[in-house]
mmCIF file of C-alpha atoms and ligand atoms in Angstrom:
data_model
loop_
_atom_site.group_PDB
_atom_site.id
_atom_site.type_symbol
_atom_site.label_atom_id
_atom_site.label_comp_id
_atom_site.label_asym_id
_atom_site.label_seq_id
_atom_site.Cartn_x
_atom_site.Cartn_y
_atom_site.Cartn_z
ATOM 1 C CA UNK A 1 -10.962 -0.605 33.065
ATOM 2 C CA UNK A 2 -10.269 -1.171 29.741
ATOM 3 C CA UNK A 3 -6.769 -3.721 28.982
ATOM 4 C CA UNK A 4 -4.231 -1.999 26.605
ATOM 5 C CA UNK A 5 -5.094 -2.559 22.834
ATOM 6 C CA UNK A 6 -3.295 -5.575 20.875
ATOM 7 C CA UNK A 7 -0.853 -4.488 18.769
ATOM 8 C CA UNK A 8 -1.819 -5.318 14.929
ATOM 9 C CA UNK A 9 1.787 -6.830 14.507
ATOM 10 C CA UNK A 10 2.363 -5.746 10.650
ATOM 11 C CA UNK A 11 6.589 -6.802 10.807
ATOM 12 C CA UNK A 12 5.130 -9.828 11.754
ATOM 13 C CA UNK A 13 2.482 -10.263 9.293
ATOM 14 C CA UNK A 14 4.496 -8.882 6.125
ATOM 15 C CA UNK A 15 7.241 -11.264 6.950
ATOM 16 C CA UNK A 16 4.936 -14.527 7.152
ATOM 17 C CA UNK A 17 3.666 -13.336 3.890
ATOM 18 C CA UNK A 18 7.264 -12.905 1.869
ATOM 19 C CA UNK A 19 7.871 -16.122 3.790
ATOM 20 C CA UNK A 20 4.887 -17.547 2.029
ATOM 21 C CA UNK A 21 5.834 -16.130 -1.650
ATOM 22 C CA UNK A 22 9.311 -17.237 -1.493
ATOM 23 C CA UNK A 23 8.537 -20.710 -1.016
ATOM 24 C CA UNK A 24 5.670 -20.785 -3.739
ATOM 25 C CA UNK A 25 8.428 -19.127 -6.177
ATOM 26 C CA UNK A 26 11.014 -20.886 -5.576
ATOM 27 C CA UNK A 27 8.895 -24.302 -5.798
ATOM 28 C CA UNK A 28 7.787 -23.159 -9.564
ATOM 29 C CA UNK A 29 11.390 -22.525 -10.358
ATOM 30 C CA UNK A 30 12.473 -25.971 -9.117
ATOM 31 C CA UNK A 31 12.774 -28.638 -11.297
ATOM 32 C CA UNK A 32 12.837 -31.601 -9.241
ATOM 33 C CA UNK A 33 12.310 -34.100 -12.389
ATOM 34 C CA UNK A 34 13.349 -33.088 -15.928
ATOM 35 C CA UNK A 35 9.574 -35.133 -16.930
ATOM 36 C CA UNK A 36 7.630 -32.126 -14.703
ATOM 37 C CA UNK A 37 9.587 -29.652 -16.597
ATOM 38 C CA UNK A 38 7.126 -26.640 -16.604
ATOM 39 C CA UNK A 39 8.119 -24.037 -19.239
ATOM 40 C CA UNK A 40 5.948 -21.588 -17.849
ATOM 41 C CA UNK A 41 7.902 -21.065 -15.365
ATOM 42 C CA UNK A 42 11.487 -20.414 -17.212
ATOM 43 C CA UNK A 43 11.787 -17.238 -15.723
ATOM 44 C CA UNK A 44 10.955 -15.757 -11.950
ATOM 45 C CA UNK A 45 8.560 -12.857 -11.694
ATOM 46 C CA UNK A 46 9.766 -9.596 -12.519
ATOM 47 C CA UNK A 47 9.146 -5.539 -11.349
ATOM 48 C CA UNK A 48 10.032 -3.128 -13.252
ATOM 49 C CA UNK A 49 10.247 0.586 -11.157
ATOM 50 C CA UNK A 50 10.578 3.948 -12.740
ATOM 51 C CA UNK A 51 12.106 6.523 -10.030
ATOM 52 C CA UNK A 52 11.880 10.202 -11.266
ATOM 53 C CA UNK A 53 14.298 12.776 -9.461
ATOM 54 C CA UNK A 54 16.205 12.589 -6.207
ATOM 55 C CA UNK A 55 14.063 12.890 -3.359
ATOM 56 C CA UNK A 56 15.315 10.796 -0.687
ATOM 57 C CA UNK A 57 12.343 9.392 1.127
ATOM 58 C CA UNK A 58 11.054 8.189 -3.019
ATOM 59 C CA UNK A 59 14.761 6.560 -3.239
ATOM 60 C CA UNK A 60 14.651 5.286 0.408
ATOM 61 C CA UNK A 61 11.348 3.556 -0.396
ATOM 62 C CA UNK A 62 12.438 1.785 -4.012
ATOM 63 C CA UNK A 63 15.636 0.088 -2.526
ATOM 64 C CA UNK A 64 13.863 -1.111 0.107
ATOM 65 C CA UNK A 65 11.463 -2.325 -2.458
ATOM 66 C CA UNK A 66 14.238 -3.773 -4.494
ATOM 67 C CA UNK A 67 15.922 -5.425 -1.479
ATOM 68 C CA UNK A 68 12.339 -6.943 -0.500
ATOM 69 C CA UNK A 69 11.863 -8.739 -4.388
ATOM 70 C CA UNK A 70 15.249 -9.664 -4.217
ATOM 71 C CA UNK A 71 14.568 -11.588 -0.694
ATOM 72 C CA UNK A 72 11.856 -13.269 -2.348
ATOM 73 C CA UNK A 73 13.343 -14.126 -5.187
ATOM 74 C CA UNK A 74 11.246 -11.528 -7.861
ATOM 75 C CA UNK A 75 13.759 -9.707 -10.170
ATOM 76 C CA UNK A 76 13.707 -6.107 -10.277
ATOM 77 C CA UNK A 77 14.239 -3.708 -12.744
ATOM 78 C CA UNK A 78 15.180 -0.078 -11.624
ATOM 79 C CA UNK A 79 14.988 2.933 -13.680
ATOM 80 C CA UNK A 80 16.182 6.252 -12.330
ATOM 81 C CA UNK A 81 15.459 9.141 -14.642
ATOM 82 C CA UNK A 82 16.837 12.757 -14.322
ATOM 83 C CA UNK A 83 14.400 15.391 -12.358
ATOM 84 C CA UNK A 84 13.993 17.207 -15.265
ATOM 85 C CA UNK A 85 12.829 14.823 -17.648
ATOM 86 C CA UNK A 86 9.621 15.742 -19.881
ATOM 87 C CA UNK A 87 6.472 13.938 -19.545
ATOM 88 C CA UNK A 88 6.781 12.408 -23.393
ATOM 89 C CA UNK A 89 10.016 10.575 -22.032
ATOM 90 C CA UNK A 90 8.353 9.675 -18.778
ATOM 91 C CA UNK A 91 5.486 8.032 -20.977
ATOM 92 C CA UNK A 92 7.985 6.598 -23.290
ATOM 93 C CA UNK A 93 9.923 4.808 -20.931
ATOM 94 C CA UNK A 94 6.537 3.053 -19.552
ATOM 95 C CA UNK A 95 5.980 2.526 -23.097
ATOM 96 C CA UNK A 96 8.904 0.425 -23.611
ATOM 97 C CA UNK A 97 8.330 -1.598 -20.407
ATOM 98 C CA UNK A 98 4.921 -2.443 -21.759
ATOM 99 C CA UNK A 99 6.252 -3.860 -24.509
ATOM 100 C CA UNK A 100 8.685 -5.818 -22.930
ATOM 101 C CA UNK A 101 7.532 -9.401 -22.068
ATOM 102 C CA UNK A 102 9.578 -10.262 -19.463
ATOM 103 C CA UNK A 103 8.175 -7.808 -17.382
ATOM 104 C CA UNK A 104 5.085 -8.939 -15.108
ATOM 105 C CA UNK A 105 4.798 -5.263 -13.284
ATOM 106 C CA UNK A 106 5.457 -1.506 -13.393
ATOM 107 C CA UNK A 107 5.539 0.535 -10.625
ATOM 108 C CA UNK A 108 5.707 4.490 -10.919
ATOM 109 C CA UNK A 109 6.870 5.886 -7.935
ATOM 110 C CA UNK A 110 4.908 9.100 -6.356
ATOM 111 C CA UNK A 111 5.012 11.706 -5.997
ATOM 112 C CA UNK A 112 6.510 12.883 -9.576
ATOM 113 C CA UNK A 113 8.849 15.737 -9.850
ATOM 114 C CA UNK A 114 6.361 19.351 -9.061
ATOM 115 C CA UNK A 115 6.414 20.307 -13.183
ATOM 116 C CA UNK A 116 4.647 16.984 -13.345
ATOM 117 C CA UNK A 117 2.503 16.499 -11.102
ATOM 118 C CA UNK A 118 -0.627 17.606 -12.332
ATOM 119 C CA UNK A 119 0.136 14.830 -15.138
ATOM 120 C CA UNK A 120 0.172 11.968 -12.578
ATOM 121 C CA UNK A 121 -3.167 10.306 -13.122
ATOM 122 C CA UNK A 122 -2.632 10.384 -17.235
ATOM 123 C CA UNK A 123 0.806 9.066 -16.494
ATOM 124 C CA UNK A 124 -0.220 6.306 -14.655
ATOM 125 C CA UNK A 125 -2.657 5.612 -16.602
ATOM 126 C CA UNK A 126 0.023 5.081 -19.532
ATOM 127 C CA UNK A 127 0.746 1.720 -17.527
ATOM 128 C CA UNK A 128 -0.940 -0.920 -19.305
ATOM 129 C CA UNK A 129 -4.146 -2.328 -17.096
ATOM 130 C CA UNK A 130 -2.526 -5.599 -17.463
ATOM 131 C CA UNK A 131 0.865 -4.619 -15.642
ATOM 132 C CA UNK A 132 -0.724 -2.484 -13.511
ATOM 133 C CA UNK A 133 1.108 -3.695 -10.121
ATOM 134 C CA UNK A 134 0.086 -0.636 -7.823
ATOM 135 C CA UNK A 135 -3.292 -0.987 -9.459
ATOM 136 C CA UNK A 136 -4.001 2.614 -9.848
ATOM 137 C CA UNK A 137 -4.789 3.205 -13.505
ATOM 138 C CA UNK A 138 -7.978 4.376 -14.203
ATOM 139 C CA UNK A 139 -8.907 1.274 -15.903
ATOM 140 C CA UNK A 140 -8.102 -0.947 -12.975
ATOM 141 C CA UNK A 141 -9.926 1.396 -10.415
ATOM 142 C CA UNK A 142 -13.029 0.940 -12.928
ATOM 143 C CA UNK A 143 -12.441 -3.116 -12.398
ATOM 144 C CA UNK A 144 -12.354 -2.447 -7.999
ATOM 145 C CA UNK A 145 -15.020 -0.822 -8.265
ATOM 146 C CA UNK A 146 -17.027 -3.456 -10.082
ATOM 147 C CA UNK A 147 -15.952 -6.138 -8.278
ATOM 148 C CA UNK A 148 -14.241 -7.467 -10.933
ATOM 149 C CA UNK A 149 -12.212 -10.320 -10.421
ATOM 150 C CA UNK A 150 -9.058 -9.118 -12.756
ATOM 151 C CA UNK A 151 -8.913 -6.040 -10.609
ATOM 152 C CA UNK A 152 -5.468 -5.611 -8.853
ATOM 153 C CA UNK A 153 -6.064 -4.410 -5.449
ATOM 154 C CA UNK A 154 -4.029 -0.931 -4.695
ATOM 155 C CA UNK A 155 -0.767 -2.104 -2.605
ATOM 156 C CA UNK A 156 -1.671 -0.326 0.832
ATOM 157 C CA UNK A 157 -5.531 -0.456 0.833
ATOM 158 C CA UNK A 158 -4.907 -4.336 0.430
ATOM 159 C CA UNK A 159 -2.535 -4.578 3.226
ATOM 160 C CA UNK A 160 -5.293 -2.955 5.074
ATOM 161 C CA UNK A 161 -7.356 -5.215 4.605
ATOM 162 C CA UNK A 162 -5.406 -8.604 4.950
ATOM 163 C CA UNK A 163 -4.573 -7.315 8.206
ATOM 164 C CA UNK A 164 -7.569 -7.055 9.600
ATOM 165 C CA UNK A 165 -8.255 -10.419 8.389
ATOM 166 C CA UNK A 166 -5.128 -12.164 9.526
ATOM 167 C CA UNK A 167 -6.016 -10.999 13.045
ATOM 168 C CA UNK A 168 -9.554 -12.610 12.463
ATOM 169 C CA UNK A 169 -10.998 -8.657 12.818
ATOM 170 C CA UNK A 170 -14.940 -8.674 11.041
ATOM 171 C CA UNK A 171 -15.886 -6.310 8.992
ATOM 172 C CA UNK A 172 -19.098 -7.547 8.458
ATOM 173 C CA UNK A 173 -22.084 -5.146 9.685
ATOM 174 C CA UNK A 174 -19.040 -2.993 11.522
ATOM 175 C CA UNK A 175 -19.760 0.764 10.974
ATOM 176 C CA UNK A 176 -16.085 1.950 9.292
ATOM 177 C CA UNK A 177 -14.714 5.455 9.304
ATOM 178 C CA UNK A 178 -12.395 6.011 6.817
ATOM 179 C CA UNK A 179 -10.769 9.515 7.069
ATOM 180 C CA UNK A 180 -8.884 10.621 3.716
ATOM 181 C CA UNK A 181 -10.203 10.069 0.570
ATOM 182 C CA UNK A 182 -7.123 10.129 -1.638
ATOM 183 C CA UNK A 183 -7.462 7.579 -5.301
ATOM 184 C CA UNK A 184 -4.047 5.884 -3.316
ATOM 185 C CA UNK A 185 -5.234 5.034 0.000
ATOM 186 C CA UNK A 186 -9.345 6.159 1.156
ATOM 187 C CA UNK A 187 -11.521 5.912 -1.914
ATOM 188 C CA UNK A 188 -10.037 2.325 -2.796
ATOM 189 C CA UNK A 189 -10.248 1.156 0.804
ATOM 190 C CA UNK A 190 -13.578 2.064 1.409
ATOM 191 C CA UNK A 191 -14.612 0.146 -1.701
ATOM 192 C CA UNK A 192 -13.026 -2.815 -0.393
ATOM 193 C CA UNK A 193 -14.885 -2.306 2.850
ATOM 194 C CA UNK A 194 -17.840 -1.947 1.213
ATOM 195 C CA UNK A 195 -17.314 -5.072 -0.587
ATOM 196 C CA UNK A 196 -16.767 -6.653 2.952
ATOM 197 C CA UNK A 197 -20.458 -5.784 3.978
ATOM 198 C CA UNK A 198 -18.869 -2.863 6.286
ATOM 199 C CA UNK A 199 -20.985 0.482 6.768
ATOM 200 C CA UNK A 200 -18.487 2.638 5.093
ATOM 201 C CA UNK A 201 -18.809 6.794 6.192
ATOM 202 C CA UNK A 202 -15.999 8.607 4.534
ATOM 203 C CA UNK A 203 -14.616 11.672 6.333
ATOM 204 C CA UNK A 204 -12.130 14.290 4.627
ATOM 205 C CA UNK A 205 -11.278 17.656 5.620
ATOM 206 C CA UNK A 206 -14.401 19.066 4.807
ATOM 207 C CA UNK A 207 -16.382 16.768 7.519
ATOM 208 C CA UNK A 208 -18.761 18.643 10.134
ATOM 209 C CA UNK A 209 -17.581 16.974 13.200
ATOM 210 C CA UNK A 210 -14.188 14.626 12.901
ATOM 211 C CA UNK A 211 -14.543 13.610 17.060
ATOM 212 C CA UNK A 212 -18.110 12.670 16.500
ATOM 213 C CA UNK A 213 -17.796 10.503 14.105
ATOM 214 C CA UNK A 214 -15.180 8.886 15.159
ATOM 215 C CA UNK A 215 -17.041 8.011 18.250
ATOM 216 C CA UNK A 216 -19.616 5.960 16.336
ATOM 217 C CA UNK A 217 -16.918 3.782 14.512
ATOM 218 C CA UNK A 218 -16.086 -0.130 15.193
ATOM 219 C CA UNK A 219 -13.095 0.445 13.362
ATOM 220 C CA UNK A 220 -11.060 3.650 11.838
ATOM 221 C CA UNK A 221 -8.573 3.807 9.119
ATOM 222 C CA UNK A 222 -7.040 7.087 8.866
ATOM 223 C CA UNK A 223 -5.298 8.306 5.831
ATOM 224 C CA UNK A 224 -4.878 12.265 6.393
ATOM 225 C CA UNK A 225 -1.600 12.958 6.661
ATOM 226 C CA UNK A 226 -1.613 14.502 9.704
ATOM 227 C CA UNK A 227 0.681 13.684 12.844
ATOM 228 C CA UNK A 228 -0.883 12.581 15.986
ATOM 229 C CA UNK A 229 -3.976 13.545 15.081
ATOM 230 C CA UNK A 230 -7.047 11.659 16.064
ATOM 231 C CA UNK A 231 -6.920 11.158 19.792
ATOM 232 C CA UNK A 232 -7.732 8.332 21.417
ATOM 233 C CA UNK A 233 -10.644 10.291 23.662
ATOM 234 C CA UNK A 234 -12.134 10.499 20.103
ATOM 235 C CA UNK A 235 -12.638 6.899 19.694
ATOM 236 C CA UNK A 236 -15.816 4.676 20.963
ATOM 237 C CA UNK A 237 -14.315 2.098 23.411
ATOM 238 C CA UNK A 238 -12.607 -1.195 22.270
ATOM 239 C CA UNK A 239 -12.617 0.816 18.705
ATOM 240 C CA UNK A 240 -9.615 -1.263 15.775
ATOM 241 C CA UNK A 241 -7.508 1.359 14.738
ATOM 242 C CA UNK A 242 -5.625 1.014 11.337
ATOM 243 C CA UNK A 243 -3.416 3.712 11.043
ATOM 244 C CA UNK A 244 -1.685 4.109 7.681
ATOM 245 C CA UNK A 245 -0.073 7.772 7.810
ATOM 246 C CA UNK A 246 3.644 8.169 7.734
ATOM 247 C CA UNK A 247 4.755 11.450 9.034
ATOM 248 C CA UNK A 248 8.111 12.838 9.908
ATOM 249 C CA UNK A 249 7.922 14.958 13.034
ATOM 250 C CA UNK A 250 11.229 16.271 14.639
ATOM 251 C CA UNK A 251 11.451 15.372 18.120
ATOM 252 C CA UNK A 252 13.616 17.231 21.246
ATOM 253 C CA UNK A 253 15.486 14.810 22.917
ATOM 254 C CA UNK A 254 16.492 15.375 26.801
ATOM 255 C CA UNK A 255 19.812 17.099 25.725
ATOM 256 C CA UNK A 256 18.001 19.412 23.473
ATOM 257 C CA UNK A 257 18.964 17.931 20.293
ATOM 258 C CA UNK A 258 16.389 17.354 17.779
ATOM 259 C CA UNK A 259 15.851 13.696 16.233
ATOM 260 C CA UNK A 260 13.849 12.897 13.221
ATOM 261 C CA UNK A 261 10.834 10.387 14.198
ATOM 262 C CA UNK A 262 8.242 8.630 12.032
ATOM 263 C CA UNK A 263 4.398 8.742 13.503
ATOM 264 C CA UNK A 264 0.931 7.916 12.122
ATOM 265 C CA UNK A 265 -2.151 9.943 11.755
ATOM 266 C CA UNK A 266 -3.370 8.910 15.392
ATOM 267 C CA UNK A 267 -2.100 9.460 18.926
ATOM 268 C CA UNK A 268 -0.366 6.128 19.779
ATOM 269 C CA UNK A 269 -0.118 6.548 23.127
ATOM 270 C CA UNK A 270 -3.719 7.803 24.007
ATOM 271 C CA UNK A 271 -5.293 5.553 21.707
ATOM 272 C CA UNK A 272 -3.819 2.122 22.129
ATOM 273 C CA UNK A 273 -5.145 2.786 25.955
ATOM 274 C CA UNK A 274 -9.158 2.734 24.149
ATOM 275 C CA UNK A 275 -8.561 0.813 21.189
ATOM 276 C CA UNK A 276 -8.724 -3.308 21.165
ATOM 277 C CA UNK A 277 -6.674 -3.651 18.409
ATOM 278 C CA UNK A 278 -4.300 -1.039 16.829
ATOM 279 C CA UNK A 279 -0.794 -0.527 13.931
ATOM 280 C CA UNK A 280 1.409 1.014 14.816
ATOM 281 C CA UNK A 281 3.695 3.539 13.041
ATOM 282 C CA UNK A 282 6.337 2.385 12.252
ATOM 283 C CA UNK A 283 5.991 -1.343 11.810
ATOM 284 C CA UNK A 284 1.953 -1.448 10.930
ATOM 285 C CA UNK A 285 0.512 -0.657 7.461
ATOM 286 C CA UNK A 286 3.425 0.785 5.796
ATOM 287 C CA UNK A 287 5.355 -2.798 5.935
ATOM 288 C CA UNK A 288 2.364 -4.679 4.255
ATOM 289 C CA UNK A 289 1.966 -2.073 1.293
ATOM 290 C CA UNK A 290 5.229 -3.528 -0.027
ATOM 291 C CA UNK A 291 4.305 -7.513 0.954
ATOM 292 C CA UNK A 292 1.287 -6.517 -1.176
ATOM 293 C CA UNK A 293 3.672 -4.876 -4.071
ATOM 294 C CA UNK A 294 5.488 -8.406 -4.281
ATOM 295 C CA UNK A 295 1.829 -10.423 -3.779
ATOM 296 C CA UNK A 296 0.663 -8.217 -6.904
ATOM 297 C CA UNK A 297 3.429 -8.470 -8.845
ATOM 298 C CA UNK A 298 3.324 -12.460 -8.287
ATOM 299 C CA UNK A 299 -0.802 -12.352 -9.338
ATOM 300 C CA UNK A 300 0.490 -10.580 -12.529
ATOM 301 C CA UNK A 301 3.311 -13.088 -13.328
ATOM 302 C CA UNK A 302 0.904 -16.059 -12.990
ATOM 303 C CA UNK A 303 -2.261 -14.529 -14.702
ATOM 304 C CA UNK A 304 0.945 -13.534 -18.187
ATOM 305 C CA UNK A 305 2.060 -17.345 -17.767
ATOM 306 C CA UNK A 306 -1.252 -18.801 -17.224
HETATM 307 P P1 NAP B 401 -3.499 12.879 0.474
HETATM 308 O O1 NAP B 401 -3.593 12.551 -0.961
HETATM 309 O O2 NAP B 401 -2.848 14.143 0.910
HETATM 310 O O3 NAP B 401 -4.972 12.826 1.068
HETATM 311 C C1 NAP B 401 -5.238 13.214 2.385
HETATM 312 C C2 NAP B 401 -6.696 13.043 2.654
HETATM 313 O O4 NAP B 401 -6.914 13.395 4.011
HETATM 314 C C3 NAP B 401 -7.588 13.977 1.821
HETATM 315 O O5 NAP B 401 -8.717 13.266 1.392
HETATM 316 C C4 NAP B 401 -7.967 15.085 2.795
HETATM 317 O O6 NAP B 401 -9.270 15.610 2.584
HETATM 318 C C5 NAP B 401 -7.967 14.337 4.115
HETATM 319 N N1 NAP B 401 -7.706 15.227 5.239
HETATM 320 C C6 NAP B 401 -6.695 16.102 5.387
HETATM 321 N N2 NAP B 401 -6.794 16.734 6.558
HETATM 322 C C7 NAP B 401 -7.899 16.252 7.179
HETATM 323 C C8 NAP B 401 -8.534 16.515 8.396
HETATM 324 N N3 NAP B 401 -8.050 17.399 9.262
HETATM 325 N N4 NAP B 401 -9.651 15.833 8.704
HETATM 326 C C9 NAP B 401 -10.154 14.909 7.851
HETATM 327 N N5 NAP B 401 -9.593 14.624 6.667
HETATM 328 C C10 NAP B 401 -8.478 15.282 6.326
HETATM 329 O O7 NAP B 401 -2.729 11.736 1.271
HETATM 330 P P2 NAP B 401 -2.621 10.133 0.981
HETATM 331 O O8 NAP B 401 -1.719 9.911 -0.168
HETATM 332 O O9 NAP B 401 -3.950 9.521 0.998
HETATM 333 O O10 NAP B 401 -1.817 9.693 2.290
HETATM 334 C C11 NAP B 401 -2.378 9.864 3.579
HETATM 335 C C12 NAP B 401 -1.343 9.433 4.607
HETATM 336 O O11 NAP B 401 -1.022 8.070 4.415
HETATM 337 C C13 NAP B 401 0.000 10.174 4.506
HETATM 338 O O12 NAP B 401 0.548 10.309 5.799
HETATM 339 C C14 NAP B 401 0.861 9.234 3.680
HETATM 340 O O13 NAP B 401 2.243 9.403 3.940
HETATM 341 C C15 NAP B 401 0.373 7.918 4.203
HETATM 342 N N6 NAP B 401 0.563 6.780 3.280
HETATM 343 C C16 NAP B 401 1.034 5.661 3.835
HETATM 344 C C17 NAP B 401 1.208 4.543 3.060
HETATM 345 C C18 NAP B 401 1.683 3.293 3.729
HETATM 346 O O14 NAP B 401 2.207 2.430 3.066
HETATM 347 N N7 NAP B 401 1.479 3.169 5.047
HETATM 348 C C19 NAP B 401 0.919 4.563 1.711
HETATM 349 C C20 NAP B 401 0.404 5.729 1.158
HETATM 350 C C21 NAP B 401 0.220 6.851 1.968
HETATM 351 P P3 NAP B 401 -9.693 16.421 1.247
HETATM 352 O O15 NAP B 401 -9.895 15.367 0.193
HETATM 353 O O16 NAP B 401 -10.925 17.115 1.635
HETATM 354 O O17 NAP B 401 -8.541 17.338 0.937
#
């Protein structure tokens, strides 16, 4: 019989890793001896996010953002702008934070506003390459997939894959099933599991046979958007499982109220009974994307200083 999967602890792992950038900050903002005054370092690392509207879950996710720089000790800049803004004052704002040198990185929050979402990808791509923090411009998703070294790696794709290294999980030679090929989450992680020497098969909602597939695969990330969806009779035995959807389900509770409940894009339950390793939702993937928002944001800082 197979043992119960280990849980891929991502609280854990996000915290060792703001524990880890709030000691190297605050050690370049120390000035232990006036004669190893650095003047590079006048000034800590700084965010600068651009909100657009009021949906909750986008305004949930920035102050938790802000409070997570602030525990680190990156400034943050937050600007809100009305719902109904135009896309020329959406661009102009990022405009102005290019300019602006004591900003390391700009982060666009998504999904925009409905009247501007078919704009997205020429909005973001208004972010300079070089502030880039979410790395989703079109010019730094040229640099992934060259394996260029100045390419910022996309915020939850790289907490993808630092997980599965921090649990010492090879990806070497593994046959990987990524499911959801979205430019925020499955086209960039497969390129970084290609770059890992995985066997990379990309599902979406057009693929023949989901289950089958899934049977073949060392590991599976899902990215569909879809709650509870792969089952864990799907998977091959002893299978990692890297869940990184985020869905809100409403769940009856024995007194027949109804309580709102975050899940991933796999069965929990049935799968952590096949898997060896598995995230969990909450507390897996979702955690790291914004440990990897502050690691970005610190790569920027030191590459504009450097
Ligand atoms: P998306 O842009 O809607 O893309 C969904 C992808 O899933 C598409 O490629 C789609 O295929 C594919 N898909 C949909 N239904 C499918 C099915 N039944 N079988 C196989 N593939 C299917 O979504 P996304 O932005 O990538 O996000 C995916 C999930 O991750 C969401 O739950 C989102 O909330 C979550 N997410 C989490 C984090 C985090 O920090 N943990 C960050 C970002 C997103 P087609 O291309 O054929 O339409």
């Amino acid at each position: 019989m197979l043992e119960a999967a280990q849980i891929i602890d991502g609280k854990k792992i996000s915290t060792e890793i703001k524990e880890e950038l709030k000691k190297k900050i605050s050690g370049f903002l120390t000035v232990s001896d006036e004669n190893h005054l650095d003047e590079r370092f006048s000034r800590p690392p700084c965010l600068a996010v651009i909100l657009v509207g009021d949906d909750p879950a986008s305004h949930y996710y920035v102050s938790s953002k802000e409070k997570s720089c602030e525990a680190v000790g990156i400034k943050s800049i937050k600007k809100i702008m009305a719902v109904s803004i135009s896309k020329e004052e959406l661009l102009q704002q990022i405009a102005e934070f290019n300019k602006d040198d004591g900003i390391d990185g700009i982060l666009l929050q998504l999904p925009l506003p409905d009247h501007l979402r078919e704009f997205t990808q020429d909005i973001v791509d208004s972010i300079s390459v070089d502030k880039d923090v979410d790395g989703l411009t079109t010019a730094n998703l040229g640099r992934l997939l060259s394996n260029s070294k100045s390419a910022i790696h996309p915020c939850t794709p790289k907490g993808c894959m630092e997980l599965l290294k921090r649990y010492g999980i090879k990806t070497e030679a593994k046959r990987v099933l990524v499911i959801g090929r979205s430019t925020l989450v499955g086209l960039p992680i497969s390129i970084l599991l290609n770059q890992a020497n995985a066997t990379v098969i990309m599902a979406h909602s057009r693929t023949a046979n989901l289950e089958e597939e899934c049977k073949n695969a060392d590991i599976i990330v899902a990215a569909i958007g879809k709650p509870n969806y792969i089952q864990g009779s799907w998977l091959k035995p002893g299978a990692v499982v890297i869940d990184v959807g985020i869905n809100a389900v409403m769940q009856v509770q024995a007194d027949g109220s109804e309580l709102k409940k975050i899940v991933g894009d796999v069965d929990f339950k049935t799968a952590s009974e096949k898997a060896s390793f598995i995230t969990p939702v909450p507390g897996g993937v979702g955690l790291m994307t914004v440990a990897m928002l502050l690691s970005n944001t610190m790569e920027l800082y030191l590459r504009k200083i450097s």
